[in-house]
Short mmCIF file of C-alpha atoms and ligand atoms in Angstrom, two decimals:
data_model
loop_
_atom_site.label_atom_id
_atom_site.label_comp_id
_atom_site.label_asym_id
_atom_site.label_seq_id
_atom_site.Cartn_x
_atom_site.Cartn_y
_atom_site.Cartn_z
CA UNK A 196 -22.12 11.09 7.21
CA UNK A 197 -21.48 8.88 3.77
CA UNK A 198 -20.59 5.25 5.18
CA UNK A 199 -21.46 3.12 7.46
CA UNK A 200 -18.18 0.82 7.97
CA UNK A 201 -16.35 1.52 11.34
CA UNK A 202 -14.82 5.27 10.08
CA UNK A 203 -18.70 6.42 9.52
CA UNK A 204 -20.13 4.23 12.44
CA UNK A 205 -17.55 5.98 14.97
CA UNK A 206 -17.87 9.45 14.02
CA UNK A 207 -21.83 9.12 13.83
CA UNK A 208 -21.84 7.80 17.46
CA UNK A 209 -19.45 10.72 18.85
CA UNK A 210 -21.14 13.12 17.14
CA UNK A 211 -24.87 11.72 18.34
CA UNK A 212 -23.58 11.41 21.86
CA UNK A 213 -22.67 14.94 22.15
CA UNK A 214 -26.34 15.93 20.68
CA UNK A 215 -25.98 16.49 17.17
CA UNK A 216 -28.69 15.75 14.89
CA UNK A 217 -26.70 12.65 12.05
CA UNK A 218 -27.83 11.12 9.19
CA UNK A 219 -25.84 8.12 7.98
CA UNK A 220 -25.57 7.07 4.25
CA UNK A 221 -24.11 4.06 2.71
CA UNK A 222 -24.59 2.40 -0.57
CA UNK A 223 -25.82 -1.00 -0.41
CA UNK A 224 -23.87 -1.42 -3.81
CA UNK A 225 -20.40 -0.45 -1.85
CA UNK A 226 -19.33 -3.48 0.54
CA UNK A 227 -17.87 -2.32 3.58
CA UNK A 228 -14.36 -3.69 4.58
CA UNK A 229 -15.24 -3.75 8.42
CA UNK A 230 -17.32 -6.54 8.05
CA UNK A 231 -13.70 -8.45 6.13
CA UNK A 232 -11.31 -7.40 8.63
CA UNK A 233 -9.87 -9.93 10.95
CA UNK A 234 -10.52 -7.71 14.14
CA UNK A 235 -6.93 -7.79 15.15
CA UNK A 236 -6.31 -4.51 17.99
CA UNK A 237 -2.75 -5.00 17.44
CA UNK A 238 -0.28 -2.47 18.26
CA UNK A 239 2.36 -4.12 18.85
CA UNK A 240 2.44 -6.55 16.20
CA UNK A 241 1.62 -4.25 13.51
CA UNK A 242 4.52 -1.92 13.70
CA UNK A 243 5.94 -0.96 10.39
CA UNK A 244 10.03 -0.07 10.19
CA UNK A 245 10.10 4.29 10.15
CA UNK A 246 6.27 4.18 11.54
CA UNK A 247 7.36 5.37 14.98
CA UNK A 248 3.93 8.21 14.27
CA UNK A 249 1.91 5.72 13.92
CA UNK A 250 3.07 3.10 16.27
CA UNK A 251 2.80 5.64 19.10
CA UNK A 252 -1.24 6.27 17.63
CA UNK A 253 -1.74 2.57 17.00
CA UNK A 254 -0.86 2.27 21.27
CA UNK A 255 -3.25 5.33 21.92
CA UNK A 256 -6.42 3.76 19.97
CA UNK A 257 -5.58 0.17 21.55
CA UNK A 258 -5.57 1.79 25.24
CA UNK A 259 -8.61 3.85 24.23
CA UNK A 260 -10.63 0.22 22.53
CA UNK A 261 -10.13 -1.05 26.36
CA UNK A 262 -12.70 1.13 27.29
CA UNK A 263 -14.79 1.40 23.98
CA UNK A 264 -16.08 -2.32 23.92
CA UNK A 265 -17.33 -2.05 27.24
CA UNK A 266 -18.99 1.60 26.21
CA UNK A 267 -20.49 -0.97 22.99
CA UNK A 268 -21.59 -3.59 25.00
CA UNK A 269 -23.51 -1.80 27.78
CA UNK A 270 -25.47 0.42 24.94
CA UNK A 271 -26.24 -2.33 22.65
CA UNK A 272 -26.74 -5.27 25.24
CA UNK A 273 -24.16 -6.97 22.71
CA UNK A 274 -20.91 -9.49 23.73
CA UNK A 275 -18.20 -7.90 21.33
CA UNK A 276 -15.92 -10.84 21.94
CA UNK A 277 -13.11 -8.35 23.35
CA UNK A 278 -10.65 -10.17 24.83
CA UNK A 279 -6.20 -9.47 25.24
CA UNK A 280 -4.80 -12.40 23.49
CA UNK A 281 -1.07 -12.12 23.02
CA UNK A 282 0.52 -12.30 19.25
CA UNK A 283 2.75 -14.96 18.35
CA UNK A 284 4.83 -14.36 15.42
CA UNK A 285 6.38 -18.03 13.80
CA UNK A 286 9.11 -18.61 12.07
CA UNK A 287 9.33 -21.35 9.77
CA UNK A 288 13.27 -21.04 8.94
CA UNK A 289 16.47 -19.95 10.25
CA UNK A 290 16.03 -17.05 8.03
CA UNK A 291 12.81 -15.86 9.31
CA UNK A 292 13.79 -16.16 13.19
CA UNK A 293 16.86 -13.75 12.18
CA UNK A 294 13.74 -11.40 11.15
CA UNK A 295 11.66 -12.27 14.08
CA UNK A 296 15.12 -10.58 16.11
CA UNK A 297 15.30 -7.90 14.41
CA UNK A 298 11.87 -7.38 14.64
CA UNK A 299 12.15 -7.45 18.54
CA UNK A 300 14.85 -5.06 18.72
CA UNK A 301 12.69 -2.69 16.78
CA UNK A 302 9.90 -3.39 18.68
CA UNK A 303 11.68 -3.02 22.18
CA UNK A 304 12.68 0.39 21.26
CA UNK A 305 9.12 1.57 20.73
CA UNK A 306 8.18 0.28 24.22
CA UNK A 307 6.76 -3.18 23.81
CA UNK A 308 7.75 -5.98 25.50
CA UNK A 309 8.29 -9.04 22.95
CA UNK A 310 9.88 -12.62 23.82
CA UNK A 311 11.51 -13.96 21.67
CA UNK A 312 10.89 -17.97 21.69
CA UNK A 313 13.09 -20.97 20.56
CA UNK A 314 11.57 -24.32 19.08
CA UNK A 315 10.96 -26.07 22.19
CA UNK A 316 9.27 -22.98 24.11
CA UNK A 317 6.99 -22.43 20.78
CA UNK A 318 5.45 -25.90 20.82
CA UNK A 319 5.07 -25.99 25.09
CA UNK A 320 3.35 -22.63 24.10
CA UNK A 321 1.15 -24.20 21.29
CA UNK A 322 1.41 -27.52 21.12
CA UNK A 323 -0.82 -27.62 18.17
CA UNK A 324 1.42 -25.99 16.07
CA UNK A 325 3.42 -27.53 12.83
CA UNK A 326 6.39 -29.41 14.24
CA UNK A 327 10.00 -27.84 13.40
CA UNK A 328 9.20 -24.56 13.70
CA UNK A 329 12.48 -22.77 14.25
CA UNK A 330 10.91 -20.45 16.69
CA UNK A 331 8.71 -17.72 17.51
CA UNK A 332 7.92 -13.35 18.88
CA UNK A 333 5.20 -13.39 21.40
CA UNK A 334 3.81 -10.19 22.41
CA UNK A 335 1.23 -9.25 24.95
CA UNK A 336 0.39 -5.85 24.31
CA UNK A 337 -2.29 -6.90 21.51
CA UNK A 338 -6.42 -7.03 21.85
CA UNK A 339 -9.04 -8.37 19.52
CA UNK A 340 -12.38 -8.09 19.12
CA UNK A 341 -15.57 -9.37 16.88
CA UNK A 342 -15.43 -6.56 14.32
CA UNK A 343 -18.89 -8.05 12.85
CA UNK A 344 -20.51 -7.68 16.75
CA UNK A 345 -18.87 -3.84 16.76
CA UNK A 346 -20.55 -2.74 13.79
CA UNK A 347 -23.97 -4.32 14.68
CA UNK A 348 -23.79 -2.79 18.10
CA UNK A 349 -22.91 0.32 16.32
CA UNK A 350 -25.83 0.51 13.93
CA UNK A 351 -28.21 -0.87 17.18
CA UNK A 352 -27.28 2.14 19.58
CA UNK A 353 -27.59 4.88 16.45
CA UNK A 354 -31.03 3.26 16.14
CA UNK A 355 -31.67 3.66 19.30
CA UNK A 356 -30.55 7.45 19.60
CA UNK A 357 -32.60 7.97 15.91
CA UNK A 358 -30.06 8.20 13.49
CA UNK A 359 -30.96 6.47 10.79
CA UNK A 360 -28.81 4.85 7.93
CA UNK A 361 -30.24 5.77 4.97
CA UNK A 362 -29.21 2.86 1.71
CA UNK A 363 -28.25 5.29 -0.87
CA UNK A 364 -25.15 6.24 -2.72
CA UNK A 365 -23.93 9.83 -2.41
CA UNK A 366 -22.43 11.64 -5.33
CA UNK A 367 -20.31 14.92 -4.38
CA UNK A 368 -19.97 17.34 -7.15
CA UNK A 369 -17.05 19.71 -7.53
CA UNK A 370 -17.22 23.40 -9.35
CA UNK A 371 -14.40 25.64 -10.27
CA UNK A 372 -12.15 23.27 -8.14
CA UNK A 373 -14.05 23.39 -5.36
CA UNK A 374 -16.09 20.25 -3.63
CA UNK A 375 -19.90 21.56 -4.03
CA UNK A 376 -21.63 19.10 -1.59
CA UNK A 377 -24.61 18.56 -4.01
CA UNK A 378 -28.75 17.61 -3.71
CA UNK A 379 -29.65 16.34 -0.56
CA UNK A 380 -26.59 16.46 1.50
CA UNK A 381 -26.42 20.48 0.22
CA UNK A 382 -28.54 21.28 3.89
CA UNK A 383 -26.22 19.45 6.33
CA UNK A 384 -23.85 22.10 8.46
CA UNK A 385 -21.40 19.29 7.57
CA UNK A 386 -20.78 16.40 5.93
CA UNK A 387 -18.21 13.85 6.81
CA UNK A 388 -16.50 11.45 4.14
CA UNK A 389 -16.36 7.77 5.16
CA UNK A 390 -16.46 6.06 2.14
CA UNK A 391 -13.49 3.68 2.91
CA UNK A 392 -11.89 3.11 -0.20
CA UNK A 393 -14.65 4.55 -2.07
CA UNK A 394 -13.63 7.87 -1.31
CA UNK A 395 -10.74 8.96 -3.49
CA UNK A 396 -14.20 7.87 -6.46
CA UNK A 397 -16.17 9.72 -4.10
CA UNK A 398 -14.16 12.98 -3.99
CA UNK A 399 -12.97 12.38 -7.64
CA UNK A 400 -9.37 12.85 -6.29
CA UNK A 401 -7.74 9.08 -6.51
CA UNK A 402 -4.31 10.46 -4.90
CA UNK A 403 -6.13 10.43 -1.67
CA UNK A 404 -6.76 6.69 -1.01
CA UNK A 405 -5.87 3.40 -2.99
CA UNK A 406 -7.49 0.56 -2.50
CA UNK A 407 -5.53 -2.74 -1.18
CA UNK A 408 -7.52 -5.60 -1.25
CA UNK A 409 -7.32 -8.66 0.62
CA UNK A 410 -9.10 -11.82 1.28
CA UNK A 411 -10.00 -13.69 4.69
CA UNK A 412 -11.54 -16.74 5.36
CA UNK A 413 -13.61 -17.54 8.49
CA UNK A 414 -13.81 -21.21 9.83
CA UNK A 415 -15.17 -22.43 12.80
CA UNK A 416 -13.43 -24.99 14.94
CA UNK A 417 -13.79 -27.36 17.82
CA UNK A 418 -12.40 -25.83 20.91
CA UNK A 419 -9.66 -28.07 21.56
CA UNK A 420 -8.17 -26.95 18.47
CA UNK A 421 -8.45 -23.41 19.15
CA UNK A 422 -5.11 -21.64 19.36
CA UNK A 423 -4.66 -19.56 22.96
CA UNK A 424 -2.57 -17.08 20.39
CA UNK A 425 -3.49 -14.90 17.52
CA UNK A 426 -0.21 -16.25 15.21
CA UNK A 427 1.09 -15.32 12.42
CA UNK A 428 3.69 -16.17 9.92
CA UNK A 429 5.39 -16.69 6.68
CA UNK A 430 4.84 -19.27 3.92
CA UNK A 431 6.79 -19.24 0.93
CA UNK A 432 6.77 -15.50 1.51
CA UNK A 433 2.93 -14.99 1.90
CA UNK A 434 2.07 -13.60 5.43
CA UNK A 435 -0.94 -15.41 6.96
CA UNK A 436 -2.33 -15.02 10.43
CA UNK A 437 -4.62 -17.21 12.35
CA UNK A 438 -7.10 -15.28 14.55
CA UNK A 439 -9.10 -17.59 17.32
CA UNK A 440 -12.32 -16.20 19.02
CA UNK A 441 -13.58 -17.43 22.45
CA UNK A 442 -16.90 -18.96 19.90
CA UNK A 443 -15.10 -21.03 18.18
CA UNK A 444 -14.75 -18.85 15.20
CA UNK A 445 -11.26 -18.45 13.85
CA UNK A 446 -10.47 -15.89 10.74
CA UNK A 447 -7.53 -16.80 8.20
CA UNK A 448 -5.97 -13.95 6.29
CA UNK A 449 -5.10 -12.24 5.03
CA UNK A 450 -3.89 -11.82 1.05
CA UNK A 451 -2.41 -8.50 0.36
CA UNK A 452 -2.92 -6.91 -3.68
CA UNK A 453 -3.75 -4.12 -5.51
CA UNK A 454 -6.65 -4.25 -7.53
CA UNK A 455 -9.67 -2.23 -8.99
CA UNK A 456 -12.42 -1.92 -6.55
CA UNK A 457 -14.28 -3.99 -9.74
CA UNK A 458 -12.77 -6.16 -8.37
CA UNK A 459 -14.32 -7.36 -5.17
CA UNK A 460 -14.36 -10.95 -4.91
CA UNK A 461 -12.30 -13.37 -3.69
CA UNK A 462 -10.20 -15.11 -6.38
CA UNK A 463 -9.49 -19.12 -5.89
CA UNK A 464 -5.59 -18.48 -6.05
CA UNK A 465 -6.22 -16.34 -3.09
CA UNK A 466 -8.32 -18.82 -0.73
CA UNK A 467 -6.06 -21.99 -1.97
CA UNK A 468 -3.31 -19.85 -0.77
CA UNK A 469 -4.33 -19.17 2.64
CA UNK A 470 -6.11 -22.37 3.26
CA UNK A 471 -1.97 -23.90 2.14
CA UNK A 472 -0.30 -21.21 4.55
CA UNK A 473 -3.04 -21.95 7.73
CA UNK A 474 -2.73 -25.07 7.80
CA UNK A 475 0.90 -25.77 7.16
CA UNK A 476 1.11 -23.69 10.42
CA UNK A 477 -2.04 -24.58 11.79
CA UNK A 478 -2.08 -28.22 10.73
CA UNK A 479 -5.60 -28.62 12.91
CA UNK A 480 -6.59 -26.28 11.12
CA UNK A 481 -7.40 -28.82 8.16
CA UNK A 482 -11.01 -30.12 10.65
CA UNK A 483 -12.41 -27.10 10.88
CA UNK A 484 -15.90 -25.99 8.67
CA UNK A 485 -15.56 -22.80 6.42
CA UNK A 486 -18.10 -20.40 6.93
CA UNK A 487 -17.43 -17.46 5.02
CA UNK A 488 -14.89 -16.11 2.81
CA UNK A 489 -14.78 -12.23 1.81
CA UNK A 490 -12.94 -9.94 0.36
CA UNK A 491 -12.39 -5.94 1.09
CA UNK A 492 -10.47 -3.37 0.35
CA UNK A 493 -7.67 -1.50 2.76
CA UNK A 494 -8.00 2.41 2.45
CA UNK A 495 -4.25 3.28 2.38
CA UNK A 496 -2.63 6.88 1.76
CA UNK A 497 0.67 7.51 0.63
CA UNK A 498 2.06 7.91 3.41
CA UNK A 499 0.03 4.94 5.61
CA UNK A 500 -1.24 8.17 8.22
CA UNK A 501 -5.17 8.32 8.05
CA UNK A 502 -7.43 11.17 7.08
CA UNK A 503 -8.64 13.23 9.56
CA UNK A 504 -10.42 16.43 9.22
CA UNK A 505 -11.23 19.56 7.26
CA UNK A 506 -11.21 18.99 3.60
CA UNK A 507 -13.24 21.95 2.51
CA UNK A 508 -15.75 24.33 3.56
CA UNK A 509 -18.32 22.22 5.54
CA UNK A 510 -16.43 18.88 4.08
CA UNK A 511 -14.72 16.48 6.00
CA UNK A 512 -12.84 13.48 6.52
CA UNK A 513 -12.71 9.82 8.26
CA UNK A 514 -10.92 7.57 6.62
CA UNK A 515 -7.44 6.11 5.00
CA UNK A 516 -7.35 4.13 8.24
CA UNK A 517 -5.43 0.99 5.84
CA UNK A 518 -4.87 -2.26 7.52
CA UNK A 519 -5.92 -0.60 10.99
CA UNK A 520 -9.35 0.41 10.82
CA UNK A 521 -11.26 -1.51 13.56
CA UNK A 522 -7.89 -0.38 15.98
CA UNK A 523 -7.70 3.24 15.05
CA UNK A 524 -11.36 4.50 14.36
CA UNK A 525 -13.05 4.67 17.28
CA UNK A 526 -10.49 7.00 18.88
CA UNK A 527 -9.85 9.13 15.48
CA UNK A 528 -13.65 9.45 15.63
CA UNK A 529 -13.85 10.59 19.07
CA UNK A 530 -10.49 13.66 18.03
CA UNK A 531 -12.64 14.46 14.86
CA UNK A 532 -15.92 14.95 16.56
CA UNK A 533 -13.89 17.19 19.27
CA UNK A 534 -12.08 19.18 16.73
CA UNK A 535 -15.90 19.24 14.62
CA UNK A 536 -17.85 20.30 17.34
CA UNK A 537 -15.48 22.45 19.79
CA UNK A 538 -12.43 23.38 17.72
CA UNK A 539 -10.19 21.06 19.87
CA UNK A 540 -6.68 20.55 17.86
CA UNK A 541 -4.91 17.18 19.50
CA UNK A 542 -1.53 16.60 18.09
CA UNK A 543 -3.41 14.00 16.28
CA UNK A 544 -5.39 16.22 14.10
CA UNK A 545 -2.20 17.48 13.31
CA UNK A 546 -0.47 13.89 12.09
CA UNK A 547 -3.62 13.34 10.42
CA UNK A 548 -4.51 16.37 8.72
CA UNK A 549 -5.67 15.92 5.02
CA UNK A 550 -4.21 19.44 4.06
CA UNK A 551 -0.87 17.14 3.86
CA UNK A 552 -1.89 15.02 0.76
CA UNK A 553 -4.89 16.90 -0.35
CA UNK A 554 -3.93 20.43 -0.15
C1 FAD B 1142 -8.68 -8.88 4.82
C2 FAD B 1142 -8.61 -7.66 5.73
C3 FAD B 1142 -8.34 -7.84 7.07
C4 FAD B 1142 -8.28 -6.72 7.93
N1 FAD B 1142 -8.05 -6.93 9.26
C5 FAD B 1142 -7.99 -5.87 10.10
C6 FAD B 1142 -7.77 -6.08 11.49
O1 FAD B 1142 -7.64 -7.22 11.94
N2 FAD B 1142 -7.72 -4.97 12.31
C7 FAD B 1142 -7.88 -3.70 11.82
O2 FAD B 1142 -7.81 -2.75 12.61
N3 FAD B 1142 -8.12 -3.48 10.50
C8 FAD B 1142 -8.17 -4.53 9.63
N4 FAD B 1142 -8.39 -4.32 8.30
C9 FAD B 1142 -8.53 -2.94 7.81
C10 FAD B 1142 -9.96 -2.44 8.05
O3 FAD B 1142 -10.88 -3.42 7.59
C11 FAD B 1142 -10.20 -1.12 7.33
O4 FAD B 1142 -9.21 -0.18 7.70
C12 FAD B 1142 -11.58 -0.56 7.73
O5 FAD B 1142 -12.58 -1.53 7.61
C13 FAD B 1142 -11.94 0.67 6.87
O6 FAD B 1142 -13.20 1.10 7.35
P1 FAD B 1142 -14.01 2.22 6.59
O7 FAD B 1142 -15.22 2.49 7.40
O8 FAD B 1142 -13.10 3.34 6.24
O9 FAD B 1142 -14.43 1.55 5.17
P2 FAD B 1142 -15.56 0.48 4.87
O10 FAD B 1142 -15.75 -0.46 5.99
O11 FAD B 1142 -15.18 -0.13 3.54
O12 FAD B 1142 -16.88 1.31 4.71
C14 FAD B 1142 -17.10 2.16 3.60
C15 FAD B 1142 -18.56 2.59 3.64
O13 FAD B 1142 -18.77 3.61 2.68
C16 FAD B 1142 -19.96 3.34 1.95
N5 FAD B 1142 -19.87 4.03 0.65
C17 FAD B 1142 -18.92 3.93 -0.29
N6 FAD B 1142 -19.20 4.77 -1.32
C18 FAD B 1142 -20.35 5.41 -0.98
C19 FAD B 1142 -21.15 6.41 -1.61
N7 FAD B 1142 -20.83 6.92 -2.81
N8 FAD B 1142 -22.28 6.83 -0.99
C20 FAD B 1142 -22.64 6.34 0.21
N9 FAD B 1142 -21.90 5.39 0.86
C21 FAD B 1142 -20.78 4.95 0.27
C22 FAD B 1142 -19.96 1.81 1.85
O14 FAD B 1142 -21.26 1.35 1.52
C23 FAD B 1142 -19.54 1.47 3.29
O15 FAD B 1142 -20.66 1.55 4.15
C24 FAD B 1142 -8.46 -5.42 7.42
C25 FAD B 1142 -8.74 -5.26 6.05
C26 FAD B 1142 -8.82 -6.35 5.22
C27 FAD B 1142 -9.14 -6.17 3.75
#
């Protein structure tokens, strides 16, 4: 396995639970993204206009997370901070409600359930949000969960079952076209790619996955200003949401760019930005204590479908998950290690299939 964000962590877990021997690699000199992301499980509020695909998979992995985290917890002894907390979309202008309806109406023809809010119901709902708000999109279908807590737990139960996660960076060579898997890794009956955005370098084939980055800012807040939604909206055109956690912790993102994995930090434009948007939601926002502020990068494909599967002989592939890792990976990883192990082909293998971009 080469990585050890939540596309390696997943796959290594499947794979060790059904009995496989795994090693785990992951350059210390890489960050991994899982540790950036917000932690959102949000199906609903993540649909994308023409993503009906991926809507429908982005409802599978949430259903499937409702039985992960308690999978997590009991093998790790671990509280992953799991918990349903609806989605409320705000609108700061007229012009922005009219979106919020149209968003609805898409929405309600995938099968959620949104509710669309005016001003008065918004601030009875959240009375610590900005006044004048012209109104809001709840929706209840959406999870979250401490993405930090799932990769520790992760790493803690490989431990446990003796896979080890070896700090080194893998280089994969390629010969007459083809992907020789080279030194060490050359023993392995397979190796699985879960470099994140690392792995169109990795695979010296940058068409597969670009890197997006984007920046997020954890603060920690008294609990009476915790939000009981995760919201999100619009300033000036800049999407920010406002994730609470039941320990006080509450993430700010997220910024949205392309840029060279070079990179990596966080610029000040970026965390002035989304300190501006939080809190002109969020005004109580303004008395809470930073505690961190990252940057990562989103593995997106062309097409915004992950990549799942057989690249080459003994090669594979877990990753291109884009803004929804933490949501899809744990039940991409459990099709991949079924399709790996016993040849099972879900229709999902199919949607996912690298052969689409890569062969
Ligand atoms: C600001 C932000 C907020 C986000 N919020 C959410 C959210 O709320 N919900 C959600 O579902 N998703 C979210 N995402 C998306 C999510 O973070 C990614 O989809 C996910 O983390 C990708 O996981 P990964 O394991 O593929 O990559 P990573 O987590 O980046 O892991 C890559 C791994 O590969 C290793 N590696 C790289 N190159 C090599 C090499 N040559 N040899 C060995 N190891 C190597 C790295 O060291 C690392 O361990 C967010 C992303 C960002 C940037």
């Amino acid at each position: 396995m080469i990585g050890a964000g939540i596309a390696g962590l997943t796959i290594a877990y499947e794979l060790a639970t059904a009995g496989a021997a795994v090693d785990v690699y992951a350059d210390p000199g890489s960050p991994s993204t899982s540790l950036v992301a917000a932690g959102m499980l949000a199906p609903g509020a993540e649909v994308t206009y023409g993503e009906t695909g991926m809507a429908e998979l982005q409802r599978e992995a949430g259903e499937y997370w409702k039985e992960y985290y308690a999978r997590l917890e009991s093998e790790s002894g671990r509280d992953l901070l799991y918990e349903v907390r609806t989605s409320l979309f705000v609108a700061c202008s007229r012009g922005d409600l009219d979106e919020l309806h149209r968003m609805a109406a898409y929405q309600r023809d995938l099968g959620f359930e949104p509710h669309l809010l005016d001003g008065s119901e918004l601030m009875r709902l959240e009375p610590q949000l900005a006044p004048r708000l012209a109104g809001g999109l709840q929706i209840a279908a959406d999870a979250q969960v401490d993405n930090r807590a799932a990769v520790s737990a992760l790493i803690s139960i490989l431990a446990k079952r003796g896979v080890p996660v070896h700090p080194v960076k893998v280089r994969l060579t390629g010969r007459s076209g083809e992907i020789d898997v080279a030194g060490d890794l050359r023993g392995y009956e397979a190796v699985i790619v879960a470099a994140g955005s690392y792995t169109g370098d990795l695979l010296a084939n940058r068409k597969l996955i670009q890197p997006l980055k984007g920046v997020a800012i954890r603060v920690v807040a008294a609990p009476e200003y915790l939000p009981a939604n995760c919201i999100r909206g619009e300033v000036f055109g800049r999407k920010v949401y406002i994730v609470p956690r039941a320990n006080g912790e509450i993430v700010i993102g997220a910024t949205v760019e392309e840029a060279s994995l070079e990179e990596s930090l966080p610029r000040i434009r970026d965390v002035v930005d989304l300190l501006a948007d939080g809190t002109a939601i969020l005004p109580a926002l303004r008395d809470a204590e930073i505690s961190d502020i990252t940057a990562g990068f989103r593995p997106q494909t062309v097409d915004n479908i992950p990549l799942v599967g057989r690249m080459a002989d003994k090669l594979y592939i877990h990753g291109g998950h884009y803004r929804h890792g933490i949501l899809l990976a744990p039940l991409t990883a459990k099709l991949l290690s079924a399709n790996l192990l016993f040849g099972e082909e879900s229709p999902w293998i199919s949607f996912c299939s690298p052969s689409r971009i890569a062969g």
